[in-house]
CSV table of C-alpha atoms in Angstrom, one decimal:
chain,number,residue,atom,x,y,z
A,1,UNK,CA,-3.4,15.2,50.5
A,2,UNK,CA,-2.1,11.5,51.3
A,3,UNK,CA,-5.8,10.9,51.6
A,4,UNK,CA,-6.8,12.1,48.1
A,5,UNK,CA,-4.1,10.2,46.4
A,6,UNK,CA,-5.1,6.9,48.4
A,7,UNK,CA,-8.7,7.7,47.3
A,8,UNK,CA,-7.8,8.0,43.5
A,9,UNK,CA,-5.4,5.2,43.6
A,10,UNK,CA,-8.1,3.0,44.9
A,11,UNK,CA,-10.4,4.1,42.5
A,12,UNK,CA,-8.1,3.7,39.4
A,13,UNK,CA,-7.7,0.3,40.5
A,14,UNK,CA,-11.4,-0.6,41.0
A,15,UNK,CA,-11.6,0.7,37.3
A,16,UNK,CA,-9.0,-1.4,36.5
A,17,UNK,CA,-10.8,-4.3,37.7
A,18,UNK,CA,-13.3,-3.7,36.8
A,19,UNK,CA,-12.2,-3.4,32.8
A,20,UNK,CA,-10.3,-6.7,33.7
A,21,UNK,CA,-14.0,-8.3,34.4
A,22,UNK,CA,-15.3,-7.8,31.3
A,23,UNK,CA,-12.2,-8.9,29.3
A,24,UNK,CA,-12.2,-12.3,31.4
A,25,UNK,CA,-16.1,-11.8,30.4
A,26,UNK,CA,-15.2,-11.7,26.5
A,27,UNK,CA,-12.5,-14.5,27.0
A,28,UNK,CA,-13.7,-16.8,29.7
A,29,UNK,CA,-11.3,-19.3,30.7
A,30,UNK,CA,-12.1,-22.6,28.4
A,31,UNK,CA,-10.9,-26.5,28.4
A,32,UNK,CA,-10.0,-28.3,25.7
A,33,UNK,CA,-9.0,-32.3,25.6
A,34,UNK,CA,-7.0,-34.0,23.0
A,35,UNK,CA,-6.0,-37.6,22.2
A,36,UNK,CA,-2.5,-38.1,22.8
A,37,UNK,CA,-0.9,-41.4,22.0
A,38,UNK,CA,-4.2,-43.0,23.1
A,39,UNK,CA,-4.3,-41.1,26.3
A,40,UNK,CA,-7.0,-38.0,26.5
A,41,UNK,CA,-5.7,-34.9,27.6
A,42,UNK,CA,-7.3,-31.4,29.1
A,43,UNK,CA,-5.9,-28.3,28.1
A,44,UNK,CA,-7.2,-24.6,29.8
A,45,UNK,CA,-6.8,-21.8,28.5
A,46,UNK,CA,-7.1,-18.8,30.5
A,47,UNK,CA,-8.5,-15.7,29.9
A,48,UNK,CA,-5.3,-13.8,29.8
A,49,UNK,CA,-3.3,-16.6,27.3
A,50,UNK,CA,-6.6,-15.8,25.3
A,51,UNK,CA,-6.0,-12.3,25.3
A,52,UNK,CA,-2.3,-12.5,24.2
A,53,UNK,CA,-3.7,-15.2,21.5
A,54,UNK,CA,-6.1,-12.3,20.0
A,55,UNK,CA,-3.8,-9.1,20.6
A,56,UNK,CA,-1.2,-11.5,18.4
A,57,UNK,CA,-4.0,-12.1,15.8
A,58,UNK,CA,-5.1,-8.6,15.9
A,59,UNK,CA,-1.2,-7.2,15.6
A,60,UNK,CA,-0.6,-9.3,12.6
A,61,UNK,CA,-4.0,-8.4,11.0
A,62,UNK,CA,-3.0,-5.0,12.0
A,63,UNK,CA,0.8,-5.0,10.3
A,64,UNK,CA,-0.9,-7.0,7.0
A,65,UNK,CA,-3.1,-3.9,6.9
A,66,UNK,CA,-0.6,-1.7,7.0
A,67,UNK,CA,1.3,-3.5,4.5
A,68,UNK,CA,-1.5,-3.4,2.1
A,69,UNK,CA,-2.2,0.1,2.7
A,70,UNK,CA,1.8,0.9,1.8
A,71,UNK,CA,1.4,-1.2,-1.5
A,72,UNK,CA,-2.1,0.8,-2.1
A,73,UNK,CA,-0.2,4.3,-1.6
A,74,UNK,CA,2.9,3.3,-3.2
A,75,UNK,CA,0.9,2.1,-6.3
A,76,UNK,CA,-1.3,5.1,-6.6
A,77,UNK,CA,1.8,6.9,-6.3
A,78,UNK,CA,3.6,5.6,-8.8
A,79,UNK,CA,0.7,5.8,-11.2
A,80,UNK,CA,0.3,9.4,-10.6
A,81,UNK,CA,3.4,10.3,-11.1
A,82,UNK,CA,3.8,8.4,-14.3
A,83,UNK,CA,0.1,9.9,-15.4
A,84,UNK,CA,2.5,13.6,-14.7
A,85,UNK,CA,5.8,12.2,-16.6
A,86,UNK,CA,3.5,11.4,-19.3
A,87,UNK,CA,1.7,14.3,-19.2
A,88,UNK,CA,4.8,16.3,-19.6
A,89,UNK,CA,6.2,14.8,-22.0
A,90,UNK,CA,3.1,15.5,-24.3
A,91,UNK,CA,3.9,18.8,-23.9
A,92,UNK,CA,6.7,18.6,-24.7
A,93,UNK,CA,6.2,17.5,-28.0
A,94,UNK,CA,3.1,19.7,-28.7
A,95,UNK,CA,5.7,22.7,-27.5
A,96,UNK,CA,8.2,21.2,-30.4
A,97,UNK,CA,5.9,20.4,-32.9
A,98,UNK,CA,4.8,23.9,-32.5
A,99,UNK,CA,8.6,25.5,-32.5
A,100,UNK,CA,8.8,23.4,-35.9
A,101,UNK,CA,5.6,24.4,-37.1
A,102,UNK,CA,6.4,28.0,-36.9
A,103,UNK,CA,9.9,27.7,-37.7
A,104,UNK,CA,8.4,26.7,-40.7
A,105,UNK,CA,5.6,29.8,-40.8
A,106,UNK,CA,8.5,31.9,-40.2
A,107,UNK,CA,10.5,30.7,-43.3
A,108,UNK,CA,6.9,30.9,-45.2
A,109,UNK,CA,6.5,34.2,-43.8
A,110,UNK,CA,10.1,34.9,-45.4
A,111,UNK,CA,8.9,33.7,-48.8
A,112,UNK,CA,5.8,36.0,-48.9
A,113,UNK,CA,7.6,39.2,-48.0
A,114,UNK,CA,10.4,38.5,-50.5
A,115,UNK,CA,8.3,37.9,-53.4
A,116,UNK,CA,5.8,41.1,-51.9
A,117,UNK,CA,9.3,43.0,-51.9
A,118,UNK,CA,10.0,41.7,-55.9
A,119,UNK,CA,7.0,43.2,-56.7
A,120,UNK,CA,7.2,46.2,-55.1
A,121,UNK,CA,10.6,46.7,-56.8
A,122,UNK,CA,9.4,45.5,-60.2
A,123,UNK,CA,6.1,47.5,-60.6
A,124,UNK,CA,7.9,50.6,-59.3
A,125,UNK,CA,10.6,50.2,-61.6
A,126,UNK,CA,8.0,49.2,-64.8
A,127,UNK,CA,6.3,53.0,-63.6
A,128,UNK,CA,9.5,55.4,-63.3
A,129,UNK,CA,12.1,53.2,-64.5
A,130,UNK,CA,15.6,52.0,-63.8
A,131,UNK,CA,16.6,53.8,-60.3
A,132,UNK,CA,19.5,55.6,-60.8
A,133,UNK,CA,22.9,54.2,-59.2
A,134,UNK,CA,24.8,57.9,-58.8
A,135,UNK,CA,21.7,58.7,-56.3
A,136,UNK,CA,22.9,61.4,-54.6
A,137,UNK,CA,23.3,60.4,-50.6
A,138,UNK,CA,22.8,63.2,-48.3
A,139,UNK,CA,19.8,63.7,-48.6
A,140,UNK,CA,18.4,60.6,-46.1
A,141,UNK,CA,20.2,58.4,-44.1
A,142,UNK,CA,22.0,55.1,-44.9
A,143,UNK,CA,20.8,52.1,-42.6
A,144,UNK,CA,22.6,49.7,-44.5
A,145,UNK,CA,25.3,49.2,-42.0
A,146,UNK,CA,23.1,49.2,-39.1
A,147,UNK,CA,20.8,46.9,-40.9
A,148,UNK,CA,23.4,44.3,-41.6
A,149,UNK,CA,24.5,44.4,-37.9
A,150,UNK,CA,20.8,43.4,-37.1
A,151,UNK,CA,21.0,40.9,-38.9
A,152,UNK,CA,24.0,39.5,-37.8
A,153,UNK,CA,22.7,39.4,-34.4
A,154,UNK,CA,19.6,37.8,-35.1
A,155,UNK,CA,21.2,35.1,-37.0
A,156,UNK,CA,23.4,34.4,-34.0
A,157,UNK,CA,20.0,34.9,-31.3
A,158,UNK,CA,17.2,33.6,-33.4
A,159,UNK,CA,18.9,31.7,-36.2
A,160,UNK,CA,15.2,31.1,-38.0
A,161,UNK,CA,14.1,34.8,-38.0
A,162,UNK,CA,17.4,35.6,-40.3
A,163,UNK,CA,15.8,35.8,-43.4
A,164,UNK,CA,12.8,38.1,-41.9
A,165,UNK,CA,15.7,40.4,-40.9
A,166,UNK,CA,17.4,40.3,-44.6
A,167,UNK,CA,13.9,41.0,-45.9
A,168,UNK,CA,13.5,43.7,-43.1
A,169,UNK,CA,17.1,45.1,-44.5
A,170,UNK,CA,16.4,45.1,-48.0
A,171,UNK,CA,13.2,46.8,-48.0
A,172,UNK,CA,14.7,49.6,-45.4
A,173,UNK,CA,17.4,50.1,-48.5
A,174,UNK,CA,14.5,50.2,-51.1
A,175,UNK,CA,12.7,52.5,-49.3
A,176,UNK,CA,15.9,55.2,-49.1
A,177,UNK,CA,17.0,54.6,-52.3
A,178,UNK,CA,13.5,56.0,-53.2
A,179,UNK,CA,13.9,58.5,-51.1
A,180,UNK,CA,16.6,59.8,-52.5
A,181,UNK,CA,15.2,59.6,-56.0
A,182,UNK,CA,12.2,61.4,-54.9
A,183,UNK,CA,14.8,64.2,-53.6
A,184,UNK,CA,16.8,64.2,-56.8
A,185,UNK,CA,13.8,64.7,-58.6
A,186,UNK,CA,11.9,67.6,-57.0
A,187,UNK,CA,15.7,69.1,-57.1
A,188,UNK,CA,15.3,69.5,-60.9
A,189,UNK,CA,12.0,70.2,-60.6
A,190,UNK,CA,12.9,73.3,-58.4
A,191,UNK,CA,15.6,74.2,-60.7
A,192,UNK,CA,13.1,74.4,-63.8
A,193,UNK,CA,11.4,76.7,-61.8
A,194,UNK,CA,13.3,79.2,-60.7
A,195,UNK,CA,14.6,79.2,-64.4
A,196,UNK,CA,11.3,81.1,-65.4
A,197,UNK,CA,11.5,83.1,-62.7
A,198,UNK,CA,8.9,81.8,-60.1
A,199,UNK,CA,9.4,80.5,-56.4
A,200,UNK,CA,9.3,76.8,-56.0
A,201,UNK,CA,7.7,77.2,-52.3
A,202,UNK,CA,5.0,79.4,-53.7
A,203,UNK,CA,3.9,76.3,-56.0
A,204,UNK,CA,4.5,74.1,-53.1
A,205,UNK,CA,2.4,75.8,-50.7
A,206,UNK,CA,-0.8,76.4,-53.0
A,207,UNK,CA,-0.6,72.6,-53.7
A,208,UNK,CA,-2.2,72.7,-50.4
A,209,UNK,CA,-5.0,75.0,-50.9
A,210,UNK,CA,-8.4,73.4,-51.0
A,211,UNK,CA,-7.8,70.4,-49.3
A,212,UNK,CA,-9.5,68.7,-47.0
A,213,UNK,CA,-11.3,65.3,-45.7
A,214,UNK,CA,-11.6,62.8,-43.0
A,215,UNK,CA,-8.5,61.9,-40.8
A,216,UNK,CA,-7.1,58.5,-41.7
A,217,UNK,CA,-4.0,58.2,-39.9
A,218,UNK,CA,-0.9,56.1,-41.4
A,219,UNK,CA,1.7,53.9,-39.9
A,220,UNK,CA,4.2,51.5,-39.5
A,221,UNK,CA,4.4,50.1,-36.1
A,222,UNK,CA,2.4,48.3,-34.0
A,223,UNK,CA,1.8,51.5,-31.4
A,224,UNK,CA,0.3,53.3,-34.3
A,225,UNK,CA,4.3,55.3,-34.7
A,226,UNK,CA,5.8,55.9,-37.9
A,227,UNK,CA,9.3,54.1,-38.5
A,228,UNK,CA,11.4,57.7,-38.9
A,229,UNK,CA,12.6,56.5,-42.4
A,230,UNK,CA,9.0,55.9,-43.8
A,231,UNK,CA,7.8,59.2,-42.9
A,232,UNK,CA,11.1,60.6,-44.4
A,233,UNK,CA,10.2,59.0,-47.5
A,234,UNK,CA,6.5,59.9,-47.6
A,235,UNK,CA,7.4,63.8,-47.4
A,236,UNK,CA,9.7,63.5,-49.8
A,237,UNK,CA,7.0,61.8,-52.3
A,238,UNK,CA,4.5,64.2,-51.7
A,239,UNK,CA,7.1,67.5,-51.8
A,240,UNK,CA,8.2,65.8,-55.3
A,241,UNK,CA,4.3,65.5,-56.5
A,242,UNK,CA,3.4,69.0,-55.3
A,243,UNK,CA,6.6,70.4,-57.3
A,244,UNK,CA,5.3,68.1,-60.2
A,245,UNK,CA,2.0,69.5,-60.4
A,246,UNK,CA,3.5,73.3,-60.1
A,247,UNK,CA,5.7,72.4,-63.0
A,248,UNK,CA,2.7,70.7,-65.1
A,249,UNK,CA,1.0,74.0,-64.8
A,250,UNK,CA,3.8,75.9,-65.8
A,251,UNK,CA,3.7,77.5,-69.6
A,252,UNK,CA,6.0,75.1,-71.4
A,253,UNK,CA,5.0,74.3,-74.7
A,254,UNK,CA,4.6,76.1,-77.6
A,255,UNK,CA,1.1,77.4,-78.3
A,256,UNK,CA,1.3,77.3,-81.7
A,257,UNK,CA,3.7,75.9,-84.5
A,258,UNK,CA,6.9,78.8,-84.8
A,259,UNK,CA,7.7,79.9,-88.2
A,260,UNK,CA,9.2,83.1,-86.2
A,261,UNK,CA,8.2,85.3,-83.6
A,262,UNK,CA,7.1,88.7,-84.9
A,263,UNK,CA,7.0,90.9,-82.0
A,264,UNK,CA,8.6,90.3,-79.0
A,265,UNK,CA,7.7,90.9,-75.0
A,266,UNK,CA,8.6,94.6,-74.2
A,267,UNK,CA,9.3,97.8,-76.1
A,268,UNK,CA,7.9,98.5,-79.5
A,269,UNK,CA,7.6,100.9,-82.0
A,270,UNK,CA,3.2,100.2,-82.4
A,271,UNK,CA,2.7,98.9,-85.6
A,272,UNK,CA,-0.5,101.6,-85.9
A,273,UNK,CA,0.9,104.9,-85.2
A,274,UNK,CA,4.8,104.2,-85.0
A,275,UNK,CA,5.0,105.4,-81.5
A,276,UNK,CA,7.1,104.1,-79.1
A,277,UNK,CA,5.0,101.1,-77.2
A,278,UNK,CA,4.6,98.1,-74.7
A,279,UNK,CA,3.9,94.5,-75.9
A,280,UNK,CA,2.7,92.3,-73.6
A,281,UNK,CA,3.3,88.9,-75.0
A,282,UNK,CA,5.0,87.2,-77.8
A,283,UNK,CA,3.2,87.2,-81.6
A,284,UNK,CA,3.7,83.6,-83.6
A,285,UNK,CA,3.0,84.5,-86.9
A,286,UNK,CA,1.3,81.5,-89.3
A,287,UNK,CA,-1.7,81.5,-91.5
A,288,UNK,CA,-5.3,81.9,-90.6
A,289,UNK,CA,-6.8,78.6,-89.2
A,290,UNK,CA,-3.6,77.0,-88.1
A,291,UNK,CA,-4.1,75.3,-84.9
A,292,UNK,CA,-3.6,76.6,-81.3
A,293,UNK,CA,-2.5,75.0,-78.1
A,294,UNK,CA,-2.7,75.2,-74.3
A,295,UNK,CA,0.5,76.1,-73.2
A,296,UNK,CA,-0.2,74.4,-69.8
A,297,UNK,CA,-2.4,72.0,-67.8
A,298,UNK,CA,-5.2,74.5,-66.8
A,299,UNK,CA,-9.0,75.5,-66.3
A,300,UNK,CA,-10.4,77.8,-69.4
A,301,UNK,CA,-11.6,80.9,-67.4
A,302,UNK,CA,-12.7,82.7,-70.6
A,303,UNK,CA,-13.4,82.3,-73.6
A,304,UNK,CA,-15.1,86.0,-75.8
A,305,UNK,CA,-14.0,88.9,-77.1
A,306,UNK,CA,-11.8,91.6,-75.8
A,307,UNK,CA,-11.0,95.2,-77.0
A,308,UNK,CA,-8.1,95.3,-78.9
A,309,UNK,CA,-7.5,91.4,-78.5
A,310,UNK,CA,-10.3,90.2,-80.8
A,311,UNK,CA,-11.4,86.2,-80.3
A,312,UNK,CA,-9.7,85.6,-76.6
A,313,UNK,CA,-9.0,82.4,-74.9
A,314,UNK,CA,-7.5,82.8,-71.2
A,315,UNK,CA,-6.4,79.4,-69.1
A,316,UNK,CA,-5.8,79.6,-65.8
A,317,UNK,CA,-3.0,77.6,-64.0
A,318,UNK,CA,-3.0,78.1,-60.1
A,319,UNK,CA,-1.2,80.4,-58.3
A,320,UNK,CA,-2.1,83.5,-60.0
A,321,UNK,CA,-0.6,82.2,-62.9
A,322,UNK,CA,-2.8,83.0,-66.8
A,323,UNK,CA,-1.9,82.3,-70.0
A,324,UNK,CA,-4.1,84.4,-73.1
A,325,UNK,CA,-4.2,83.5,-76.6
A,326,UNK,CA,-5.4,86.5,-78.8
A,327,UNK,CA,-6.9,87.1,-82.7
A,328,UNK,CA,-8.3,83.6,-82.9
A,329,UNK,CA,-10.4,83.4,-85.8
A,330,UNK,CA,-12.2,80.5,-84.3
A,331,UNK,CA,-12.3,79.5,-80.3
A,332,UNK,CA,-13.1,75.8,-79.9
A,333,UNK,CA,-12.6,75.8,-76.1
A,334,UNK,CA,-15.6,76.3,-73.1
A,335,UNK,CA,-15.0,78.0,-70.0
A,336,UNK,CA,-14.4,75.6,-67.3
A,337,UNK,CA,-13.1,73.3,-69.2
A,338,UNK,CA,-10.1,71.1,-67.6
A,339,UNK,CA,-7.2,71.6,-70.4
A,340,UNK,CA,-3.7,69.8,-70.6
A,341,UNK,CA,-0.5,70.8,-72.0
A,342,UNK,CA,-1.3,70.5,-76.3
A,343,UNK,CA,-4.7,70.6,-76.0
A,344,UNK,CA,-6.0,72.1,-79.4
A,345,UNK,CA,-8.1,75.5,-77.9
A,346,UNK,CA,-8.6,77.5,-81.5
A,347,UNK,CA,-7.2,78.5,-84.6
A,348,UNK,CA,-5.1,81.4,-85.7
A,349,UNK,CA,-6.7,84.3,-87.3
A,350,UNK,CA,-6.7,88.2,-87.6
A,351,UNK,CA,-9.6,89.5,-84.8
A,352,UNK,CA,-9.1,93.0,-83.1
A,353,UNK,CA,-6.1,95.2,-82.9
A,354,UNK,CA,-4.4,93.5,-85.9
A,355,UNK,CA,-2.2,93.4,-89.1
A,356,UNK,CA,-2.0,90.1,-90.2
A,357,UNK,CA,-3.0,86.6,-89.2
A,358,UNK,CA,-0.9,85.8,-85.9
A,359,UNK,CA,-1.3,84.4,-82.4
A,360,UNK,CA,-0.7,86.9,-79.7
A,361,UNK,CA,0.2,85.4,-76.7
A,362,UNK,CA,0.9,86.4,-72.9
A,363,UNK,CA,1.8,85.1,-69.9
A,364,UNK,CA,1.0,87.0,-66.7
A,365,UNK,CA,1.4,86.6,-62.9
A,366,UNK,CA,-1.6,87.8,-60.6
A,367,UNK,CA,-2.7,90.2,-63.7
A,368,UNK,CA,0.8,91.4,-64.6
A,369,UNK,CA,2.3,90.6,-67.7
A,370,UNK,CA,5.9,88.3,-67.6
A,371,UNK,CA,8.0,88.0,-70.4
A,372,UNK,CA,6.8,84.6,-72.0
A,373,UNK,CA,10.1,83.5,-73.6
A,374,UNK,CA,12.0,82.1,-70.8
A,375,UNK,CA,8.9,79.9,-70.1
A,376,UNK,CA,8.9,78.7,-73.6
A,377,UNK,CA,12.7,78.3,-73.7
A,378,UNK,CA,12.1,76.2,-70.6
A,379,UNK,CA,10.7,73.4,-72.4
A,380,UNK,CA,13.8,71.4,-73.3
A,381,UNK,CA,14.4,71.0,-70.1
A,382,UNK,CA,11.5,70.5,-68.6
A,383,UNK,CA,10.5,67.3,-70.6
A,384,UNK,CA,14.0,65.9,-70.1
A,385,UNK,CA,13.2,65.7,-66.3
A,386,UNK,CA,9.7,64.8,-67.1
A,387,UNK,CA,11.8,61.4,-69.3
A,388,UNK,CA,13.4,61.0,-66.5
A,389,UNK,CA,16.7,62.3,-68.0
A,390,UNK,CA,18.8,65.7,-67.7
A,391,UNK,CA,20.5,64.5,-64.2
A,392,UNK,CA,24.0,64.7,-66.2
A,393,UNK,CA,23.6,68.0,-67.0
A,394,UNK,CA,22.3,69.4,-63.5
A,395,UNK,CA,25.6,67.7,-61.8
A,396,UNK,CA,27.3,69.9,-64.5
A,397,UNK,CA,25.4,73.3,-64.1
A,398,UNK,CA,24.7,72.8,-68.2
């Protein structure tokens, strides 16, 4: 073991002197002279004070290096970091100018919607009017209070989105204030009915017969969901049309111009053989060629003679519902013609089963005959709700 380490210390130091060579090879030892107050000098310089020479050189190259490199880094540093700083605050101000721009959309945004909202109101009111302030208010709820807590919390959260939220408020009021006027109106609307005897759901539910069409689905939210109080108000719109159109159909207006009636709905003594009799309808007695009307919006099913009736006109009105006019002298209607309430159909005369120059006319209900009075006696207050007026007197049972 000695051995070995002798060996490899012998070894390390032939390497060493061998390195040592070379180095005295790269600096060999040199003489210099030099004049000296006259007198010429030698100087040697060895190999090692040559060494110690360059390693100094070669450190302070080294250090200046080092320096530089520093001062290189610390530069490109500093210019990166202020490129960043820069950078930021660009975006900064894009991000602001952006915040202002749409704080300035928002409040254009605002604008829009208010003046979509006046019109809304406006052309609404120009169509049915004045909405009525004694609306009555169970029949929807009241998000006013609710409302104006949104938008005091908004105002406080997002101060620039307040006046979307007023807008938001006011149209959620509009749109139950409607709502309720829709209700008060098909209330009426019911009550005319059931005055002449028919069922306001009947009308309602063949208001729904032969309809049909591609699905185009409605809504209010972004998930394709209807805001609760939108589709409150769209069922009460089309429950107030459907009652509407039952009531438009509904015998309401005289069919011809009353001097008096002559005969009334019920029992009779016949005016042939004196015998006790049934009359089907009412007879308007006026001279021969006076005018006759529709009594309701309808389709002319008939039009032609009929024993004992004479010159016949019958209108049909939906829902089993047929008005006749009988002893025309002249029909100027055509079956399948489209008829409104006061359409001219004929003129009085003295056709059939007759004694003089009257109108005979009937009501009847899937073929059976109904007393045509209270229809007729209906009118009054039927084109009160159609004006719009008459709510006084349903709040007072008059």
């Amino acid at each position: 073991m000695t051995d070995r380490l002798r060996a490899g210390s012998a070894a390390a130091r032939q390497r060493l002197g061998a390195g040592m060579t070379r180095v005295r090879q790269w600096f060999p030892e040199r003489e210099f002279f030099m004049r000296v107050q006259g007198e010429v000098r030698f100087i040697r310089l060895s190999s090692r004070v040559q060494m110690g020479v360059a390693g100094g050189v070669a450190g302070a190259m080294l250090l200046w290096l080092g320096a530089m490199g520093a001062a290189l880094v610390s530069q490109f540093t500093a210019a990166r970091d202020h490129a960043a700083l820069l950078e930021r605050e660009a975006a900064v101000a894009s991000a602001e100018s952006r915040v202002a721009k749409y704080r300035g959309g928002i409040e254009g945004v605002a604008d829009e919607l208010e003046r979509r909202q006046d019109f809304i109101e406006k052309a609404i009111q120009g169509t049915i009017g004045e909405l009525p302030n004694d609306l009555p208010q169970g029949t929807v709820s009241d998000s006013t209070a609710e409302a104006q807590k949104t938008v005091r919390k908004i105002s406080l959260e997002l101060p620039e989105g307040r006046r979307l939220a007023e807008v938001e408020a006011r149209q959620l009021a509009f749109i139950e204030r409607l709502t309720r006027y829709a209700d008060a109106r098909a209330a009426r609307y019911e009550t005319a009915i059931r005055r002449v005897g028919l069922n306001p759901a009947m009308l309602r539910g063949a208001s729904r017969e032969g309809q049909g069409g591609p699905l185009i689905r409605l809504f209010t939210d972004r998930d394709e969901s209807v805001d609760p109080r939108f589709a409150r108000f769209g069922a009460s719109l089309e429950r107030m049309a459907a009652l509407e159109r039952g009531l438009a159909r509904i015998p309401n207006t005289l069919p011809a111009r009353l001097e008096y009636i002559s005969s009334g709905f019920g029992y009779r003594s016949d005016p042939f053989t004196g015998g006790p009799a049934f009359h089907a309808g009412l007879d308007f007695r006026w001279p021969v060629g006076a005018p006759i009307y529709a009594a309701a919006a309808g389709t002319v099913s008939f039009v032609g003679v009929k024993q004992g009736y004479g010159r016949v006109v019958e209108i049909s009105h939906g829902n089993g519902l047929l008005t006749r006019y009988a002893h025309m002298s002249r029909t100027d209607a055509k079956e399948g013609q489209k008829v409104e309430a006061g359409t001219a159909i004929g003129q009085i005369g003295n056709t059939g089963r007759s004694t003089g120059p009257h109108l005979h006319f009937e009501v009847r209900i899937n073929d059976r005959p109904v007393n045509p009075r209270p229809f007729l006696e209906a009118n009054r207050h039927v084109q009160e709700i159609r004006a719009g007026t008459g709510a006084h007197d349903e709040k007072h049972g008059e």
